[in-house]
XYZ file of C-alpha atoms in Angstrom:
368
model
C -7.267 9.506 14.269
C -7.366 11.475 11.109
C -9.794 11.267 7.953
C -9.065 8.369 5.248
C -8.491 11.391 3.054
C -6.212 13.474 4.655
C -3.541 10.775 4.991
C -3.072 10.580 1.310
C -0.960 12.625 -0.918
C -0.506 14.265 -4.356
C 3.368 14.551 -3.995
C 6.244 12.663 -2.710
C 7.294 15.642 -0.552
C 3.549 15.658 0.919
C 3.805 12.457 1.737
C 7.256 12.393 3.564
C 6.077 15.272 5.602
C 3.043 13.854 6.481
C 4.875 10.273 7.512
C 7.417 12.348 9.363
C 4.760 14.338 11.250
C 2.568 11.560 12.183
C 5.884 9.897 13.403
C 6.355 12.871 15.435
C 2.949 13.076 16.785
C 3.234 9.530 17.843
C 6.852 10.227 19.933
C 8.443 8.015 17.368
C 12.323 8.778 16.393
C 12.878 8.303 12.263
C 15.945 7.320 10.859
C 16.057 8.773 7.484
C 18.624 6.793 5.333
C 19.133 9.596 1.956
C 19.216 8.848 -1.246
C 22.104 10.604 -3.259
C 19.800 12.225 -5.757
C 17.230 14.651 -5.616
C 13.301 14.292 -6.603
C 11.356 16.201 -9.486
C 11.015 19.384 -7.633
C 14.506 19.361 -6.309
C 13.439 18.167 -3.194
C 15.685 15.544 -0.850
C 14.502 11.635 -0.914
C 15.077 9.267 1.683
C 13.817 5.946 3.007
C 12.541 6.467 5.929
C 12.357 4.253 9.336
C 10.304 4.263 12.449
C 10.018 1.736 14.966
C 6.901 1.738 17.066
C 7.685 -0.906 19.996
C 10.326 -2.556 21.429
C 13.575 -2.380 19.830
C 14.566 -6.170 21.483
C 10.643 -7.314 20.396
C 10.532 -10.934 19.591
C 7.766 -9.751 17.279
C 7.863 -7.878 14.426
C 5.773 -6.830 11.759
C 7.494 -4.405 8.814
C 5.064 -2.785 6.710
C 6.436 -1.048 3.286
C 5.625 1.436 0.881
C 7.156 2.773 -2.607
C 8.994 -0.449 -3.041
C 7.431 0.262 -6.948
C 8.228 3.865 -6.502
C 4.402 5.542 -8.050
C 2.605 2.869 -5.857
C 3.831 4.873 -2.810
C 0.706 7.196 -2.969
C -1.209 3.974 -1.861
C 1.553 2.338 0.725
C 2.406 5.653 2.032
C -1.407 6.586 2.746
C -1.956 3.658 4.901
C 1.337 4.361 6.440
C 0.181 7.479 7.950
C -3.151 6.829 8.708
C -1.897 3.792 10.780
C 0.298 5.619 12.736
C -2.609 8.335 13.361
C -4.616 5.206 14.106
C -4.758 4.641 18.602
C -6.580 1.458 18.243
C -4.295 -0.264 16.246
C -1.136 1.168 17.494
C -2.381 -0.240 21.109
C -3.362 -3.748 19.423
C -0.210 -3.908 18.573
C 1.764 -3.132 21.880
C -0.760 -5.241 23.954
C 0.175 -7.996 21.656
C 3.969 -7.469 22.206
C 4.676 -6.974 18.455
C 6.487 -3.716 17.305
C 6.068 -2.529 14.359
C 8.705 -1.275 11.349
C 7.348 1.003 9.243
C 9.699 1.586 5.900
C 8.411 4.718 4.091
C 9.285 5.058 0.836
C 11.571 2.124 -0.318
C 12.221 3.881 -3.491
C 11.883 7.047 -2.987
C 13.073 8.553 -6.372
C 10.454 6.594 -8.120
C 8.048 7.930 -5.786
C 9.030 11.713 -6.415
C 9.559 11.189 -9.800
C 5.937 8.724 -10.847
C 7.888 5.800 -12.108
C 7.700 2.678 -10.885
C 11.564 1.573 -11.348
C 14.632 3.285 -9.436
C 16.653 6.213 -10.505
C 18.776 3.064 -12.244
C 15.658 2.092 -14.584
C 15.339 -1.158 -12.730
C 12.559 -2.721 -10.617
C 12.966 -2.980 -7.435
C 10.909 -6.531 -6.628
C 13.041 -7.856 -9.741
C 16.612 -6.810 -8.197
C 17.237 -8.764 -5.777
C 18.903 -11.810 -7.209
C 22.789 -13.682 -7.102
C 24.593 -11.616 -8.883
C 27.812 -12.818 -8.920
C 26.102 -15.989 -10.931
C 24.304 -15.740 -14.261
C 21.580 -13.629 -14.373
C 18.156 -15.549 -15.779
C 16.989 -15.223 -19.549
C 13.727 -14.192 -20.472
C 13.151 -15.580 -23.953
C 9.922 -14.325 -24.193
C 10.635 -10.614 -22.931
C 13.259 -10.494 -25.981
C 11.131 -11.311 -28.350
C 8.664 -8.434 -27.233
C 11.342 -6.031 -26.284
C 11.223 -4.049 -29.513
C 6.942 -4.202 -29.573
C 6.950 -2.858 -26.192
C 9.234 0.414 -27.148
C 8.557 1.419 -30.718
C 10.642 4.749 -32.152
C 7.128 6.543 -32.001
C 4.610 6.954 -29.356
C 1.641 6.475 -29.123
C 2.677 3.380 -31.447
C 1.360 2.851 -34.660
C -1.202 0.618 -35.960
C 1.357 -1.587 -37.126
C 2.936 -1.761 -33.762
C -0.320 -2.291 -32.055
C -1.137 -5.009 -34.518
C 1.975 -7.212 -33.813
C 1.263 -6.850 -30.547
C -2.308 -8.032 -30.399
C -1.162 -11.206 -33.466
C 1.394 -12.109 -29.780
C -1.598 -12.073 -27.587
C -3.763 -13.424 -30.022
C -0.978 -16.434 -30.492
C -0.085 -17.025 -26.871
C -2.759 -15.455 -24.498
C -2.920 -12.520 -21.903
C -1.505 -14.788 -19.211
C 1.830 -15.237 -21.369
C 1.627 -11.906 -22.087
C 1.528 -10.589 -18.449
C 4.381 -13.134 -17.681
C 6.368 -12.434 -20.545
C 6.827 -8.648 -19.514
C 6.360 -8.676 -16.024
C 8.274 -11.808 -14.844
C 11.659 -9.888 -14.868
C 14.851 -9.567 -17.775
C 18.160 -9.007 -17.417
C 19.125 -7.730 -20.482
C 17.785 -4.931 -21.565
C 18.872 -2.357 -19.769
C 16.021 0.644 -20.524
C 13.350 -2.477 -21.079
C 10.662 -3.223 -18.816
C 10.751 -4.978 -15.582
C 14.594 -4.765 -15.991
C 15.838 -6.502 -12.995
C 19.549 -4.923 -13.323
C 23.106 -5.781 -13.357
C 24.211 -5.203 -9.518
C 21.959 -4.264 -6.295
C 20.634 -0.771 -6.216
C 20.701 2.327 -3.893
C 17.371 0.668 -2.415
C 18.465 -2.919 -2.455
C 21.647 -2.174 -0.483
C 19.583 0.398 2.151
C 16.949 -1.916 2.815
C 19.332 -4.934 3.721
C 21.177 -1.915 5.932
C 18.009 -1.234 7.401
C 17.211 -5.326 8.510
C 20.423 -5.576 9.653
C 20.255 -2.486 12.161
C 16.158 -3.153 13.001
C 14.914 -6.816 12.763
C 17.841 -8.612 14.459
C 15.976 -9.412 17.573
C 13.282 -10.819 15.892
C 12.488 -14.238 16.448
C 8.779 -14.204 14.803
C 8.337 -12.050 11.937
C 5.633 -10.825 9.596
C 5.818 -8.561 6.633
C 3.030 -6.792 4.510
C 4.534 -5.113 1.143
C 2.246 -2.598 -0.152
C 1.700 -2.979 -4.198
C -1.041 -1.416 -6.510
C -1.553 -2.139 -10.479
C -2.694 -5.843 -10.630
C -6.530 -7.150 -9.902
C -10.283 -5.880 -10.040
C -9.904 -1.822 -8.859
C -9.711 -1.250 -5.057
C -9.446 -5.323 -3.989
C -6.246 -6.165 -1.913
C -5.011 -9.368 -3.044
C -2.928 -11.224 -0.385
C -0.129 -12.943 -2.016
C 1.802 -15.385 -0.399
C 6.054 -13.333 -0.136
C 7.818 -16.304 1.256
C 9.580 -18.977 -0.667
C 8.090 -21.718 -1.411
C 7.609 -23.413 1.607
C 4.310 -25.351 3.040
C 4.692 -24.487 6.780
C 5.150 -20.956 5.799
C 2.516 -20.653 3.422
C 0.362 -22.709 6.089
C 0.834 -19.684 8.279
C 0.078 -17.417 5.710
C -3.334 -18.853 5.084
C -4.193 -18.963 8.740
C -3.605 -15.466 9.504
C -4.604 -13.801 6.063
C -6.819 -16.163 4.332
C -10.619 -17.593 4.570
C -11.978 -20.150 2.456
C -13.628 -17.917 0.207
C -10.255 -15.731 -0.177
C -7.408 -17.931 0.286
C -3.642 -16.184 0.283
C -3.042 -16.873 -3.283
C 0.766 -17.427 -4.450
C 2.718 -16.941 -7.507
C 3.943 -20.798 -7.205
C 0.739 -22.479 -7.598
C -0.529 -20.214 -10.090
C -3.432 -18.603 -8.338
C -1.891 -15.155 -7.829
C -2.847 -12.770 -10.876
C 0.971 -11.742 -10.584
C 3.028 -13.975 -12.938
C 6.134 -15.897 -11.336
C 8.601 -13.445 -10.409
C 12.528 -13.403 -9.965
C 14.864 -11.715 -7.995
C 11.864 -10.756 -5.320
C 12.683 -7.943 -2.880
C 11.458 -10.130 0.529
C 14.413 -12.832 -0.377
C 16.187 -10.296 1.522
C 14.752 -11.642 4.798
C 16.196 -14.748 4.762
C 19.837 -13.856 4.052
C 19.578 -10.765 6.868
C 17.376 -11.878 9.213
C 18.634 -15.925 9.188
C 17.189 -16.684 12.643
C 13.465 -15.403 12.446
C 10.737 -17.394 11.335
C 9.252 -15.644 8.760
C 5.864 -15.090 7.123
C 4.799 -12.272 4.435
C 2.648 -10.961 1.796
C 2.485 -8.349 -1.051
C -0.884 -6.769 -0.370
C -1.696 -5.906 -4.159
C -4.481 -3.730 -4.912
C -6.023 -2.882 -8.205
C -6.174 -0.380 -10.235
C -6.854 -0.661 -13.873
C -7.155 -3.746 -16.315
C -3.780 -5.249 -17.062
C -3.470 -4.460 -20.618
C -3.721 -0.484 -19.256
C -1.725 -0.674 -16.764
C 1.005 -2.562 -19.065
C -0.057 0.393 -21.909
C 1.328 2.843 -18.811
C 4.745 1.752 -18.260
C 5.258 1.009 -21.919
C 4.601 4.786 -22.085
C 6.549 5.641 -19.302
C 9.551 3.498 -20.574
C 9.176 5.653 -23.471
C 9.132 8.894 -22.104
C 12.644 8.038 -20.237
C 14.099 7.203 -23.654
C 12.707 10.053 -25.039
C 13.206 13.206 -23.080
C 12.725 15.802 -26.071
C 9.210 14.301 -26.184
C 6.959 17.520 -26.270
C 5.603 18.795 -22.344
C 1.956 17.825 -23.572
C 2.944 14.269 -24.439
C 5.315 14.180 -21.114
C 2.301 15.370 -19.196
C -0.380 12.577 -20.652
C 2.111 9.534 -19.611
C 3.081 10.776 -16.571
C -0.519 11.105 -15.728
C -1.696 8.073 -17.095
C 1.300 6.208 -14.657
C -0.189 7.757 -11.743
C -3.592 6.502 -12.777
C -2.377 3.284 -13.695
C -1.459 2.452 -9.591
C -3.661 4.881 -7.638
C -7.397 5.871 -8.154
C -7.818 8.963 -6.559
C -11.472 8.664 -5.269
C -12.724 8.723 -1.990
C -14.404 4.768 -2.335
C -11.090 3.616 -3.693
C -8.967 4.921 -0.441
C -11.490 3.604 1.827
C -11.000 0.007 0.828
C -7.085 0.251 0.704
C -7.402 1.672 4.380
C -9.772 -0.805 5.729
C -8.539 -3.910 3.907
C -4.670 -3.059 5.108
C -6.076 -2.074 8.848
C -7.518 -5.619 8.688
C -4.298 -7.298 7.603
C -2.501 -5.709 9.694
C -4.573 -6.918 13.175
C -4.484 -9.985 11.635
C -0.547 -10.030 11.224
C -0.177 -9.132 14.920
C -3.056 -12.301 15.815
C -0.931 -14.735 13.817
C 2.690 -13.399 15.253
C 1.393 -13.168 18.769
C 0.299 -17.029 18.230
C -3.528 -16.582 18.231
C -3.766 -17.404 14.717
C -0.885 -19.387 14.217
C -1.453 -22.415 12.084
């Protein structure tokens, strides 16, 4: 076991090292799958793979990190600290699950504080048909220009026409306006792309070569940036499907905290396309599957929106001066991780708890 602490990190590179050594510590073998480009201090990325388990396991739970690249400081944290952890790690084997850990889905937007890939898209947004019409986002177009002025910080003009939007349609639209997903703007927010990316194409490479045995399989995505600070919201990453999100609710929810889901409108996310955990069910066709995003807040949504505007920004505007650079980048990092000692503790203890539960409900103790 190691302290809550010491398994987080203030840099990708610390954070791959530590993943790799705890890997190492636990006689696990990594497969590290590397991305073509390097990170902010010249330093090689990768998406990482261990398998603690069975390689022929019937049961499977994957557990991510960095699929929104700056969010891997929280994913990658619990990450580490789980594979430090000998209570869990033995949970798991007496319940005949193994256990995938992905470390660093996108691991340029990890090294480099953004949330998107190296391609400006988002990740959770990319994974759509692609060889059929992409969807419109009326509402994102009509913002797109509000949401990257020529200046920054914007003006009081700027910040005007954005509040008359709010004031005309509500937070809510707001929220789902930007974050739902767009196709069409390529250097726009929550751009969803125009083919799959380095990360989309490794992950599916990644199911294909570690989850085909599985006939029962969980998954708990690691997300930060939406929700009261330091709460893990379990959302419901399956389609929409009653059995599954039956068996969602049985192994992650209780009456006062139900699994909450983007398709009923109880999740604070807003209705998403092109969702990253679609994946399962075109490479993993024979497993019965059953996931969530474990979301954890940060800041209120209107700051953590004010964030990726800025970083957006910043990307279009590379002769910004350092000072500037420096605020934004810093105000992305605080946007989707709180680096405080009470903050960590309840990410650690509310995944640790997920997690036991996820190997209850695949072992069939919890099914429902």
């Amino acid at each position: 076991m190691i302290g809550i602490a010491e398994a987080f990190s203030s840099r990708y590179a610390q954070a791959r090292q530590k993943f790799l050594q705890a890997c190492a510590d636990a006689g696990l073998a990594v497969r590290s799958h590397a991305h073509p480009l390097k990170g902010r201090d010249g330093e090689a990325l990768a998406m990482d793979v261990a398998l603690d388990g069975d390689a022929d396991a019937e049961r499977l739970l994957i557990v991510t990190s960095a699929c929104h690249g700056v969010e891997g400081y929280c994913g990658s944290g619990v990450q580490v600290f789980a594979l430090h952890d000998a209570e869990w790690r033995e949970k798991a084997r007496a319940q005949g699950v193994a256990v995938l850990y992905v470390h660093a889905l996108n691991p340029h937007g990890f090294s480099h504080g953004r949330r998107v890939t190296n391609e400006n898209v988002d990740l959770n947004r990319n994974f759509i048909d692609f060889s059929r019409p992409a969807p419109v986002n009326a509402a994102y177009a009509e913002l797109h220009a509000l949401l990257l002025p020529e200046v920054w910080p914007p003006d009081a003009g700027n910040q005007a026409a954005i509040s008359a939007w709010i004031g005309q349609h509500g937070v809510t639209a707001y929220q789902a306006a930007v974050s739902g997903g767009q196709y069409q703007f390529e250097e726009g927010l929550f751009f969803g792309g125009k083919s799959p990316t380095w990360s989309n194409a490794t992950l599916r490479e990644v199911l294909r070569a570690e989850a085909q045995a599985a006939r029962r399989l969980a998954w708990i995505d690691l997300h930060t940036g939406l929700g009261p600070s330091g709460v893990g919201e379990r959302i419901f990453a399956c389609s929409d499907d009653k059995p599954a999100y039956q068996r969602a609710n049985a192994w992650w929810g209780t009456p006062a905290a139900p699994v909450t889901s983007i398709y009923d409108g109880s999740s604070t996310s807003a209705f998403l396309t092109g969702l990253m955990w679609t994946a399962i069910y075109e490479e993993c066709p024979r497993a019965e599957y059953t996931g969530i995003a474990l979301e954890y807040g940060t800041l209120p949504i209107l700051e953590v929106t004010g964030a990726l505007r800025a970083d957006h920004w910043l990307h279009k505007h590379p002769e910004a001066p350092a000072e500037l650079a420096a605020s934004i980048r810093a105000r992305m990092l605080e946007a989707f991780y709180t680096d405080s000692d009470a903050w960590r503790g309840q990410i650690i203890s509310q995944a640790r708890q997920a997690m036991f539960q996820a190997v209850d409900g695949l072992a069939g103790s919890a099914a429902g």
